[in-house]
Amino acid sequence: MSEKKSKEVIRGIFEAALEAVSPKEVIKRSIKLGECRSGAKLILQDREYSLADYKRIYVIGAGKASCSMAHSIEEILGDRITKGTVITKYGYREKLKKITINEAGHPIPDEAGMKATRDILSIVNGLTGRDLVLCLISGGGSALMPLPCEDITLLEKQNTTKLLLECGATINEINAIRKHISQIKGGRLSRAVHPATLITLILSDVVGDRLDVIASGPTVEDESSFQDCLKVIEKYDLKDKVPTSVYSHLIEGSLGRREETPKSGDLVFEKTVNMIIGNNLLAINEAKKKAQELGYTPLILSSCIEGETKEVAKVHAAIAKEILNSGNPVKAPACLISGGETTVTLFGDGLGGRNQEFVLAVAIDIDGLQGITVLSGGTDGTDGPTDAAGALADWASVKRAKELNIDPYLYLKNNDSYSFFQRLDDLLLTGPTNTNVMDLRLIIIE
């Protein structure tokens, strides 16, 4: 098979996986409107809610997929919705009828996100037991729904977020701190909604689908503590780098002078239900199905892969080479599939993201091994601070680069994978996908 054809095939597998986790598809599978003796009822997975029990229905939410999720909810509930507002990333807007759309900054929070978060709190303020709130949460919700504690400014929160993103901290570690310097995260949104019924519909973008980590768990009991936050600061040597107000806030919290996030057993969660309606494994299984249809033997490695991107790339490349050389653990034609979210420790000042860096590192390892093609992409359509979802490469990519006097090793060392693949015309450009279930990595071996 030609390199061009292999790239078309691997991109087709990626696009099939994306379609399976589109908000329209996951909501259609998870939510239905039915009839009961008292009238209409809302059926969500294994739960049913008689709408006659509620005087008002509100829709709130945040995340890259929240606008598309809200669109699907409007199609189901229509004029039954009293009011609503969601926050999404700039450029991810859709046309809605009943629900207000707010666009804000991601991954660094901005003033627009802070204002929109206050709008959410104003909607849920003073609700009663006869109110129903549908909360739509997806990846990016943490940055898009910023409301720092009163002793911390937005700029100080922005600087803290930037430091955490650049130091190689995991999403769990980043969100632990986000929750403890926020007025809405870490279960505090449930506190604001109580005593109304709160149903949170979630598209998971974190490894292991931990509810308290997705979008920093605004409607979930928080397992992390101020003490955990201080351990993250110490682990990454950030004590003298984070704003003084942030460090002081965490210290005071560890001493019991700041209110902790609500924990398991708190009454604010008595009428809160959190439902995961889509995740990385759903995308992986669809990729497996598509690969089988195309004649490849699929091998799912994991949906929970974390770690330094270049190291993860070496392992993936090694498995692909083993399949090519010995037919183990499966025979070619094969398709390796994995998901999760790796991290990049920055050493250079180039432009790129974890998916583009993964593909560049694999491309170097498979140089000259005819028949291997790799793709890695963010299911949200963006990778790092770029307009690309990721990149594609094959066994001839390094050769092509050298013919253009491009040194792949220097680009990898400078964390400049975007420029590398831009010059080869191998960026994975999808535009906004309106979903987000972490990354998907594919390697096909002919």
GROMACS .gro file of C-alpha atoms in nm:
model
  446
    1MET     CA    1   0.000   0.000   0.000
    2SER     CA    2   0.132   0.349  -0.085
    3GLU     CA    3   0.223   0.597   0.188
    4LYS     CA    4  -0.059   0.826   0.072
    5LYS     CA    5  -0.314   0.543   0.089
    6SER     CA    6  -0.195   0.435   0.435
    7LYS     CA    7  -0.240   0.787   0.564
    8GLU     CA    8  -0.592   0.802   0.420
    9VAL     CA    9  -0.677   0.472   0.591
   10ILE     CA   10  -0.541   0.572   0.931
   11ARG     CA   11  -0.717   0.907   0.914
   12GLY     CA   12  -1.042   0.728   0.831
   13ILE     CA   13  -1.006   0.517   1.146
   14PHE     CA   14  -0.949   0.832   1.352
   15GLU     CA   15  -1.255   1.005   1.202
   16ALA     CA   16  -1.477   0.705   1.275
   17ALA     CA   17  -1.367   0.716   1.638
   18LEU     CA   18  -1.444   1.088   1.655
   19GLU     CA   19  -1.796   1.036   1.524
   20ALA     CA   20  -1.867   0.779   1.796
   21VAL     CA   21  -1.794   1.034   2.071
   22SER     CA   22  -1.970   1.331   1.915
   23PRO     CA   23  -2.213   1.491   2.164
   24LYS     CA   24  -2.502   1.422   1.928
   25GLU     CA   25  -2.426   1.050   1.928
   26VAL     CA   26  -2.354   1.007   2.300
   27ILE     CA   27  -2.659   1.206   2.410
   28LYS     CA   28  -2.882   1.021   2.165
   29ARG     CA   29  -2.765   0.693   2.321
   30SER     CA   30  -2.792   0.813   2.681
   31ILE     CA   31  -3.100   1.038   2.708
   32LYS     CA   32  -3.458   0.997   2.597
   33LEU     CA   33  -3.792   1.165   2.660
   34GLY     CA   34  -4.070   0.921   2.750
   35GLU     CA   35  -4.421   0.916   2.895
   36CYS     CA   36  -4.546   0.825   3.242
   37ARG     CA   37  -4.879   0.860   3.426
   38SER     CA   38  -4.806   1.219   3.526
   39GLY     CA   39  -4.687   1.319   3.180
   40ALA     CA   40  -4.339   1.338   3.031
   41LYS     CA   41  -4.039   1.174   3.190
   42LEU     CA   42  -3.667   1.209   3.130
   43ILE     CA   43  -3.486   0.876   3.090
   44LEU     CA   44  -3.113   0.891   3.156
   45GLN     CA   45  -2.938   0.555   3.136
   46ASP     CA   46  -3.097   0.357   3.423
   47ARG     CA   47  -3.270   0.654   3.590
   48GLU     CA   48  -3.607   0.817   3.525
   49TYR     CA   49  -3.731   1.163   3.627
   50SER     CA   50  -4.095   1.268   3.601
   51LEU     CA   51  -4.090   1.625   3.471
   52ALA     CA   52  -4.418   1.690   3.656
   53ASP     CA   53  -4.210   1.695   3.976
   54TYR     CA   54  -4.028   2.010   3.864
   55LYS     CA   55  -4.151   2.364   3.808
   56ARG     CA   56  -3.840   2.479   3.624
   57ILE     CA   57  -3.559   2.321   3.425
   58TYR     CA   58  -3.221   2.492   3.391
   59VAL     CA   59  -2.924   2.395   3.173
   60ILE     CA   60  -2.569   2.498   3.264
   61GLY     CA   61  -2.228   2.370   3.166
   62ALA     CA   62  -1.871   2.423   3.057
   63GLY     CA   63  -1.627   2.253   2.824
   64LYS     CA   64  -1.525   2.225   2.462
   65ALA     CA   65  -1.825   2.003   2.393
   66SER     CA   66  -2.076   2.189   2.610
   67CYS     CA   67  -2.228   2.391   2.324
   68SER     CA   68  -2.286   2.084   2.110
   69MET     CA   69  -2.421   1.895   2.411
   70ALA     CA   70  -2.658   2.185   2.482
   71HIS     CA   71  -2.779   2.175   2.123
   72SER     CA   72  -2.875   1.809   2.163
   73ILE     CA   73  -3.046   1.878   2.497
   74GLU     CA   74  -3.250   2.156   2.332
   75GLU     CA   75  -3.365   1.910   2.066
   76ILE     CA   76  -3.491   1.678   2.341
   77LEU     CA   77  -3.644   1.924   2.589
   78GLY     CA   78  -3.728   2.224   2.369
   79ASP     CA   79  -3.949   2.481   2.542
   80ARG     CA   80  -3.944   2.284   2.867
   81ILE     CA   81  -3.610   2.457   2.934
   82THR     CA   82  -3.662   2.765   3.152
   83LYS     CA   83  -3.317   2.914   3.107
   84GLY     CA   84  -2.958   2.813   3.055
   85THR     CA   85  -2.602   2.917   2.989
   86VAL     CA   86  -2.291   2.724   2.884
   87ILE     CA   87  -1.926   2.819   2.843
   88THR     CA   88  -1.719   2.689   2.552
   89LYS     CA   89  -1.383   2.761   2.391
   90TYR     CA   90  -1.347   3.043   2.140
   91GLY     CA   91  -1.450   2.912   1.798
   92TYR     CA   92  -1.666   2.626   1.932
   93ARG     CA   93  -1.996   2.817   1.917
   94GLU     CA   94  -2.315   2.664   1.776
   95LYS     CA   95  -2.656   2.816   1.722
   96LEU     CA   96  -2.886   2.762   2.022
   97LYS     CA   97  -3.242   2.877   2.091
   98LYS     CA   98  -3.299   2.871   2.467
   99ILE     CA   99  -2.949   2.847   2.609
  100THR     CA  100  -2.700   3.134   2.613
  101ILE     CA  101  -2.352   3.063   2.477
  102ASN     CA  102  -2.041   3.218   2.631
  103GLU     CA  103  -1.699   3.182   2.469
  104ALA     CA  104  -1.388   3.198   2.686
  105GLY     CA  105  -1.017   3.125   2.702
  106HIS     CA  106  -0.858   2.780   2.708
  107PRO     CA  107  -0.618   2.645   2.835
  108ILE     CA  108  -0.540   2.973   3.014
  109PRO     CA  109  -0.858   3.115   3.174
  110ASP     CA  110  -0.962   3.473   3.096
  111GLU     CA  111  -1.203   3.748   3.206
  112ALA     CA  112  -1.476   3.621   2.972
  113GLY     CA  113  -1.471   3.284   3.145
  114MET     CA  114  -1.486   3.444   3.488
  115LYS     CA  115  -1.787   3.658   3.390
  116ALA     CA  116  -1.964   3.357   3.239
  117THR     CA  117  -1.900   3.154   3.555
  118ARG     CA  118  -2.066   3.425   3.761
  119ASP     CA  119  -2.363   3.400   3.521
  120ILE     CA  120  -2.390   3.029   3.598
  121LEU     CA  121  -2.391   3.097   3.971
  122SER     CA  122  -2.654   3.368   3.929
  123ILE     CA  123  -2.883   3.119   3.751
  124VAL     CA  124  -2.858   2.856   4.027
  125ASN     CA  125  -2.871   3.099   4.317
  126GLY     CA  126  -3.185   3.053   4.529
  127LEU     CA  127  -3.319   2.737   4.363
  128THR     CA  128  -3.568   2.512   4.543
  129GLY     CA  129  -3.642   2.141   4.563
  130ARG     CA  130  -3.886   2.181   4.271
  131ASP     CA  131  -3.608   2.283   4.032
  132LEU     CA  132  -3.411   2.054   3.801
  133VAL     CA  133  -3.064   2.147   3.678
  134LEU     CA  134  -2.888   1.970   3.392
  135CYS     CA  135  -2.513   2.037   3.400
  136LEU     CA  136  -2.312   1.957   3.085
  137ILE     CA  137  -1.944   1.898   3.153
  138SER     CA  138  -1.667   1.811   2.910
  139GLY     CA  139  -1.294   1.853   2.865
  140GLY     CA  140  -1.170   2.206   2.906
  141GLY     CA  141  -1.434   2.285   3.166
  142SER     CA  142  -1.173   2.358   3.429
  143ALA     CA  143  -1.013   2.644   3.237
  144LEU     CA  144  -1.340   2.768   3.090
  145MET     CA  145  -1.515   2.798   3.427
  146PRO     CA  146  -1.272   3.008   3.634
  147LEU     CA  147  -1.376   3.191   3.948
  148PRO     CA  148  -1.076   3.222   4.179
  149CYS     CA  149  -1.114   3.268   4.553
  150GLU     CA  150  -1.152   3.630   4.656
  151ASP     CA  151  -0.793   3.664   4.775
  152ILE     CA  152  -0.656   3.550   4.435
  153THR     CA  153  -0.678   3.749   4.113
  154LEU     CA  154  -0.749   3.602   3.771
  155LEU     CA  155  -0.398   3.696   3.657
  156GLU     CA  156  -0.251   3.507   3.952
  157LYS     CA  157  -0.464   3.205   3.866
  158GLN     CA  158  -0.355   3.232   3.501
  159ASN     CA  159   0.010   3.237   3.602
  160THR     CA  160  -0.040   2.939   3.831
  161THR     CA  161  -0.215   2.741   3.555
  162LYS     CA  162   0.063   2.825   3.310
  163LEU     CA  163   0.331   2.706   3.553
  164LEU     CA  164   0.147   2.381   3.617
  165LEU     CA  165   0.100   2.312   3.245
  166GLU     CA  166   0.468   2.375   3.170
  167CYS     CA  167   0.626   2.181   3.458
  168GLY     CA  168   0.494   1.840   3.349
  169ALA     CA  169   0.233   1.800   3.625
  170THR     CA  170  -0.043   1.546   3.561
  171ILE     CA  171  -0.400   1.660   3.507
  172ASN     CA  172  -0.489   1.518   3.850
  173GLU     CA  173  -0.223   1.733   4.013
  174ILE     CA  174  -0.319   2.043   3.815
  175ASN     CA  175  -0.685   2.005   3.902
  176ALA     CA  176  -0.619   1.951   4.273
  177ILE     CA  177  -0.477   2.302   4.287
  178ARG     CA  178  -0.742   2.444   4.056
  179LYS     CA  179  -1.013   2.314   4.291
  180HIS     CA  180  -0.858   2.466   4.599
  181ILE     CA  181  -0.819   2.815   4.456
  182SER     CA  182  -1.171   2.819   4.304
  183GLN     CA  183  -1.518   2.918   4.421
  184ILE     CA  184  -1.695   2.667   4.195
  185LYS     CA  185  -1.476   2.360   4.141
  186GLY     CA  186  -1.427   2.060   4.366
  187GLY     CA  187  -1.798   2.011   4.441
  188ARG     CA  188  -1.870   2.376   4.514
  189LEU     CA  189  -2.117   2.401   4.224
  190SER     CA  190  -2.329   2.131   4.391
  191ARG     CA  191  -2.323   2.340   4.705
  192ALA     CA  192  -2.457   2.638   4.505
  193VAL     CA  193  -2.732   2.434   4.334
  194HIS     CA  194  -2.857   2.258   4.651
  195PRO     CA  195  -3.145   2.184   4.731
  196ALA     CA  196  -3.242   2.151   4.362
  197THR     CA  197  -3.196   1.820   4.176
  198LEU     CA  198  -2.869   1.827   3.983
  199ILE     CA  199  -2.790   1.588   3.698
  200THR     CA  200  -2.443   1.623   3.550
  201LEU     CA  201  -2.381   1.467   3.207
  202ILE     CA  202  -2.011   1.416   3.147
  203LEU     CA  203  -1.783   1.358   2.850
  204SER     CA  204  -1.467   1.232   3.021
  205ASP     CA  205  -1.129   1.369   2.918
  206VAL     CA  206  -0.919   1.221   3.198
  207VAL     CA  207  -0.742   0.889   3.244
  208GLY     CA  208  -0.954   0.646   3.442
  209ASP     CA  209  -1.268   0.863   3.412
  210ARG     CA  210  -1.227   0.999   3.765
  211LEU     CA  211  -1.533   1.214   3.829
  212ASP     CA  212  -1.353   1.438   4.078
  213VAL     CA  213  -1.087   1.523   3.818
  214ILE     CA  214  -1.296   1.587   3.504
  215ALA     CA  215  -1.324   1.968   3.474
  216SER     CA  216  -1.199   1.974   3.835
  217GLY     CA  217  -1.518   1.803   3.957
  218PRO     CA  218  -1.755   2.099   4.008
  219THR     CA  219  -2.041   1.866   4.109
  220VAL     CA  220  -1.840   1.584   4.267
  221GLU     CA  221  -1.711   1.506   4.616
  222ASP     CA  222  -1.347   1.612   4.626
  223GLU     CA  223  -1.087   1.361   4.740
  224SER     CA  224  -0.793   1.601   4.728
  225SER     CA  225  -0.691   1.838   5.006
  226PHE     CA  226  -0.495   2.155   5.063
  227GLN     CA  227  -0.212   1.932   5.185
  228ASP     CA  228  -0.213   1.746   4.852
  229CYS     CA  229  -0.178   2.080   4.673
  230LEU     CA  230   0.130   2.167   4.876
  231LYS     CA  231   0.284   1.831   4.783
  232VAL     CA  232   0.241   1.919   4.413
  233ILE     CA  233   0.407   2.257   4.470
  234GLU     CA  234   0.699   2.083   4.641
  235LYS     CA  235   0.723   1.800   4.385
  236TYR     CA  236   0.772   2.041   4.094
  237ASP     CA  237   0.974   2.299   4.291
  238LEU     CA  238   0.715   2.574   4.241
  239LYS     CA  239   0.720   2.735   4.586
  240ASP     CA  240   0.917   3.038   4.468
  241LYS     CA  241   0.744   3.051   4.130
  242VAL     CA  242   0.370   3.049   4.206
  243PRO     CA  243   0.213   3.383   4.308
  244THR     CA  244   0.250   3.458   4.677
  245SER     CA  245  -0.127   3.484   4.722
  246VAL     CA  246  -0.177   3.130   4.586
  247TYR     CA  247   0.088   2.976   4.806
  248SER     CA  248  -0.041   3.163   5.112
  249HIS     CA  249  -0.397   3.049   5.037
  250LEU     CA  250  -0.285   2.685   5.021
  251ILE     CA  251  -0.084   2.717   5.342
  252GLU     CA  252  -0.380   2.873   5.528
  253GLY     CA  253  -0.605   2.598   5.396
  254SER     CA  254  -0.368   2.327   5.519
  255LEU     CA  255  -0.386   2.491   5.864
  256GLY     CA  256  -0.766   2.485   5.862
  257ARG     CA  257  -0.812   2.857   5.809
  258ARG     CA  258  -0.983   2.813   5.470
  259GLU     CA  259  -1.293   2.607   5.402
  260GLU     CA  260  -1.212   2.270   5.244
  261THR     CA  261  -1.391   2.148   4.933
  262PRO     CA  262  -1.704   1.940   5.015
  263LYS     CA  263  -1.628   1.574   5.077
  264SER     CA  264  -1.818   1.245   5.052
  265GLY     CA  265  -2.127   1.240   5.273
  266ASP     CA  266  -2.191   1.614   5.255
  267LEU     CA  267  -2.565   1.687   5.229
  268VAL     CA  268  -2.507   1.912   4.927
  269PHE     CA  269  -2.469   1.594   4.719
  270GLU     CA  270  -2.791   1.423   4.833
  271LYS     CA  271  -2.973   1.515   4.507
  272THR     CA  272  -2.671   1.520   4.278
  273VAL     CA  273  -2.620   1.253   4.010
  274ASN     CA  274  -2.309   1.236   3.788
  275MET     CA  275  -2.324   1.032   3.468
  276ILE     CA  276  -2.041   0.962   3.224
  277ILE     CA  277  -2.199   0.942   2.878
  278GLY     CA  278  -1.881   0.927   2.669
  279ASN     CA  279  -1.511   0.854   2.720
  280ASN     CA  280  -1.184   0.756   2.556
  281LEU     CA  281  -1.263   0.384   2.560
  282LEU     CA  282  -1.575   0.449   2.352
  283ALA     CA  283  -1.356   0.612   2.085
  284ILE     CA  284  -1.101   0.330   2.105
  285ASN     CA  285  -1.366   0.062   2.058
  286GLU     CA  286  -1.499   0.240   1.750
  287ALA     CA  287  -1.144   0.263   1.612
  288LYS     CA  288  -1.110  -0.112   1.672
  289LYS     CA  289  -1.435  -0.177   1.486
  290LYS     CA  290  -1.332   0.040   1.190
  291ALA     CA  291  -0.986  -0.120   1.172
  292GLN     CA  292  -1.144  -0.467   1.160
  293GLU     CA  293  -1.377  -0.357   0.880
  294LEU     CA  294  -1.071  -0.245   0.683
  295GLY     CA  295  -0.897  -0.580   0.727
  296TYR     CA  296  -0.656  -0.503   1.011
  297THR     CA  297  -0.611  -0.704   1.329
  298PRO     CA  298  -0.666  -0.448   1.606
  299LEU     CA  299  -0.462  -0.448   1.926
  300ILE     CA  300  -0.583  -0.217   2.201
  301LEU     CA  301  -0.292  -0.129   2.427
  302SER     CA  302  -0.473   0.087   2.685
  303SER     CA  303  -0.706   0.382   2.728
  304CYS     CA  304  -0.511   0.492   3.036
  305ILE     CA  305  -0.167   0.576   2.902
  306GLU     CA  306   0.017   0.858   3.075
  307GLY     CA  307   0.382   0.961   3.105
  308GLU     CA  308   0.641   1.157   2.911
  309THR     CA  309   0.539   1.168   2.544
  310LYS     CA  310   0.878   1.071   2.398
  311GLU     CA  311   0.904   0.768   2.627
  312VAL     CA  312   0.550   0.655   2.540
  313ALA     CA  313   0.641   0.693   2.172
  314LYS     CA  314   0.940   0.459   2.210
  315VAL     CA  315   0.720   0.184   2.354
  316HIS     CA  316   0.460   0.217   2.079
  317ALA     CA  317   0.728   0.214   1.809
  318ALA     CA  318   0.890  -0.095   1.965
  319ILE     CA  319   0.561  -0.288   1.955
  320ALA     CA  320   0.504  -0.188   1.592
  321LYS     CA  321   0.855  -0.304   1.500
  322GLU     CA  322   0.798  -0.636   1.677
  323ILE     CA  323   0.479  -0.696   1.479
  324LEU     CA  324   0.664  -0.614   1.156
  325ASN     CA  325   0.966  -0.833   1.239
  326SER     CA  326   0.819  -1.135   1.416
  327GLY     CA  327   0.439  -1.122   1.397
  328ASN     CA  328   0.411  -1.083   1.774
  329PRO     CA  329   0.187  -1.014   1.960
  330VAL     CA  330  -0.035  -1.006   1.648
  331LYS     CA  331   0.036  -1.057   1.281
  332ALA     CA  332   0.026  -0.784   1.019
  333PRO     CA  333  -0.181  -0.623   0.881
  334ALA     CA  334  -0.242  -0.483   1.228
  335CYS     CA  335  -0.358  -0.166   1.396
  336LEU     CA  336  -0.224  -0.058   1.735
  337ILE     CA  337  -0.471   0.158   1.927
  338SER     CA  338  -0.419   0.349   2.250
  339GLY     CA  339  -0.564   0.643   2.436
  340GLY     CA  340  -0.501   0.856   2.738
  341GLU     CA  341  -0.308   1.176   2.780
  342THR     CA  342   0.068   1.211   2.794
  343THR     CA  343   0.274   1.508   2.907
  344VAL     CA  344   0.558   1.706   2.752
  345THR     CA  345   0.838   1.855   2.958
  346LEU     CA  346   0.954   2.162   2.767
  347PHE     CA  347   1.325   2.199   2.693
  348GLY     CA  348   1.299   2.411   2.378
  349ASP     CA  349   1.098   2.710   2.264
  350GLY     CA  350   0.932   2.557   1.957
  351LEU     CA  351   0.565   2.513   1.877
  352GLY     CA  352   0.378   2.186   1.913
  353GLY     CA  353   0.174   1.960   2.136
  354ARG     CA  354   0.192   1.615   2.291
  355ASN     CA  355   0.034   1.444   1.988
  356GLN     CA  356   0.262   1.607   1.733
  357GLU     CA  357   0.565   1.533   1.951
  358PHE     CA  358   0.454   1.170   1.985
  359VAL     CA  359   0.431   1.129   1.608
  360LEU     CA  360   0.769   1.295   1.550
  361ALA     CA  361   0.936   1.066   1.806
  362VAL     CA  362   0.775   0.756   1.649
  363ALA     CA  363   0.871   0.874   1.299
  364ILE     CA  364   1.236   0.883   1.404
  365ASP     CA  365   1.214   0.531   1.550
  366ILE     CA  366   1.043   0.377   1.243
  367ASP     CA  367   1.265   0.548   0.986
  368GLY     CA  368   1.305   0.312   0.688
  369LEU     CA  369   1.073   0.041   0.824
  370GLN     CA  370   0.842   0.015   0.525
  371GLY     CA  371   0.476  -0.045   0.604
  372ILE     CA  372   0.439   0.147   0.933
  373THR     CA  373   0.216   0.457   0.956
  374VAL     CA  374   0.133   0.653   1.271
  375LEU     CA  375  -0.129   0.909   1.372
  376SER     CA  376  -0.191   1.078   1.705
  377GLY     CA  377  -0.460   1.337   1.762
  378GLY     CA  378  -0.651   1.520   2.028
  379THR     CA  379  -1.019   1.431   1.997
  380ASP     CA  380  -1.104   1.797   2.062
  381GLY     CA  381  -0.930   1.904   1.742
  382THR     CA  382  -0.648   2.092   1.914
  383ASP     CA  383  -0.304   1.990   2.034
  384GLY     CA  384  -0.121   2.230   2.261
  385PRO     CA  385  -0.128   2.596   2.154
  386THR     CA  386  -0.172   2.508   1.785
  387ASP     CA  387  -0.450   2.482   1.528
  388ALA     CA  388  -0.368   2.115   1.464
  389ALA     CA  389  -0.523   1.813   1.635
  390GLY     CA  390  -0.199   1.622   1.590
  391ALA     CA  391   0.003   1.479   1.304
  392LEU     CA  392   0.062   1.182   1.073
  393ALA     CA  393   0.388   1.015   0.970
  394ASP     CA  394   0.516   0.698   0.809
  395TRP     CA  395   0.837   0.506   0.753
  396ALA     CA  396   0.950   0.757   0.487
  397SER     CA  397   0.880   1.081   0.678
  398VAL     CA  398   1.234   1.122   0.814
  399LYS     CA  399   1.378   1.053   0.470
  400ARG     CA  400   1.151   1.317   0.316
  401ALA     CA  401   1.253   1.564   0.586
  402LYS     CA  402   1.625   1.512   0.527
  403GLU     CA  403   1.574   1.565   0.154
  404LEU     CA  404   1.436   1.909   0.249
  405ASN     CA  405   1.736   1.971   0.480
  406ILE     CA  406   1.514   1.935   0.788
  407ASP     CA  407   1.677   1.767   1.089
  408PRO     CA  408   1.402   1.582   1.282
  409TYR     CA  409   1.623   1.540   1.586
  410LEU     CA  410   1.673   1.915   1.623
  411TYR     CA  411   1.298   1.977   1.589
  412LEU     CA  412   1.226   1.715   1.855
  413LYS     CA  413   1.489   1.859   2.087
  414ASN     CA  414   1.339   2.207   2.047
  415ASN     CA  415   0.980   2.084   2.103
  416ASP     CA  416   0.902   2.218   1.755
  417SER     CA  417   0.697   1.933   1.611
  418TYR     CA  418   0.434   2.167   1.464
  419SER     CA  419   0.690   2.337   1.238
  420PHE     CA  420   0.831   1.999   1.135
  421PHE     CA  421   0.499   1.857   1.021
  422GLN     CA  422   0.387   2.188   0.873
  423ARG     CA  423   0.685   2.174   0.638
  424LEU     CA  424   0.602   1.814   0.545
  425ASP     CA  425   0.231   1.898   0.505
  426ASP     CA  426   0.145   1.623   0.754
  427LEU     CA  427  -0.039   1.813   1.027
  428LEU     CA  428  -0.370   1.659   1.133
  429LEU     CA  429  -0.612   1.950   1.084
  430THR     CA  430  -0.972   1.876   1.186
  431GLY     CA  431  -1.096   2.212   1.313
  432PRO     CA  432  -1.314   2.216   1.626
  433THR     CA  433  -1.467   1.872   1.677
  434ASN     CA  434  -1.704   1.983   1.956
  435THR     CA  435  -1.605   1.682   2.165
  436ASN     CA  436  -1.316   1.593   2.394
  437VAL     CA  437  -1.224   1.248   2.526
  438MET     CA  438  -0.844   1.283   2.547
  439ASP     CA  439  -0.609   1.161   2.274
  440LEU     CA  440  -0.621   0.874   2.028
  441ARG     CA  441  -0.302   0.712   1.897
  442LEU     CA  442  -0.303   0.477   1.596
  443ILE     CA  443  -0.027   0.281   1.428
  444ILE     CA  444  -0.100   0.060   1.128
  445ILE     CA  445   0.144  -0.206   1.015
  446GLU     CA  446   0.091  -0.331   0.659
   0.00000   0.00000   0.00000
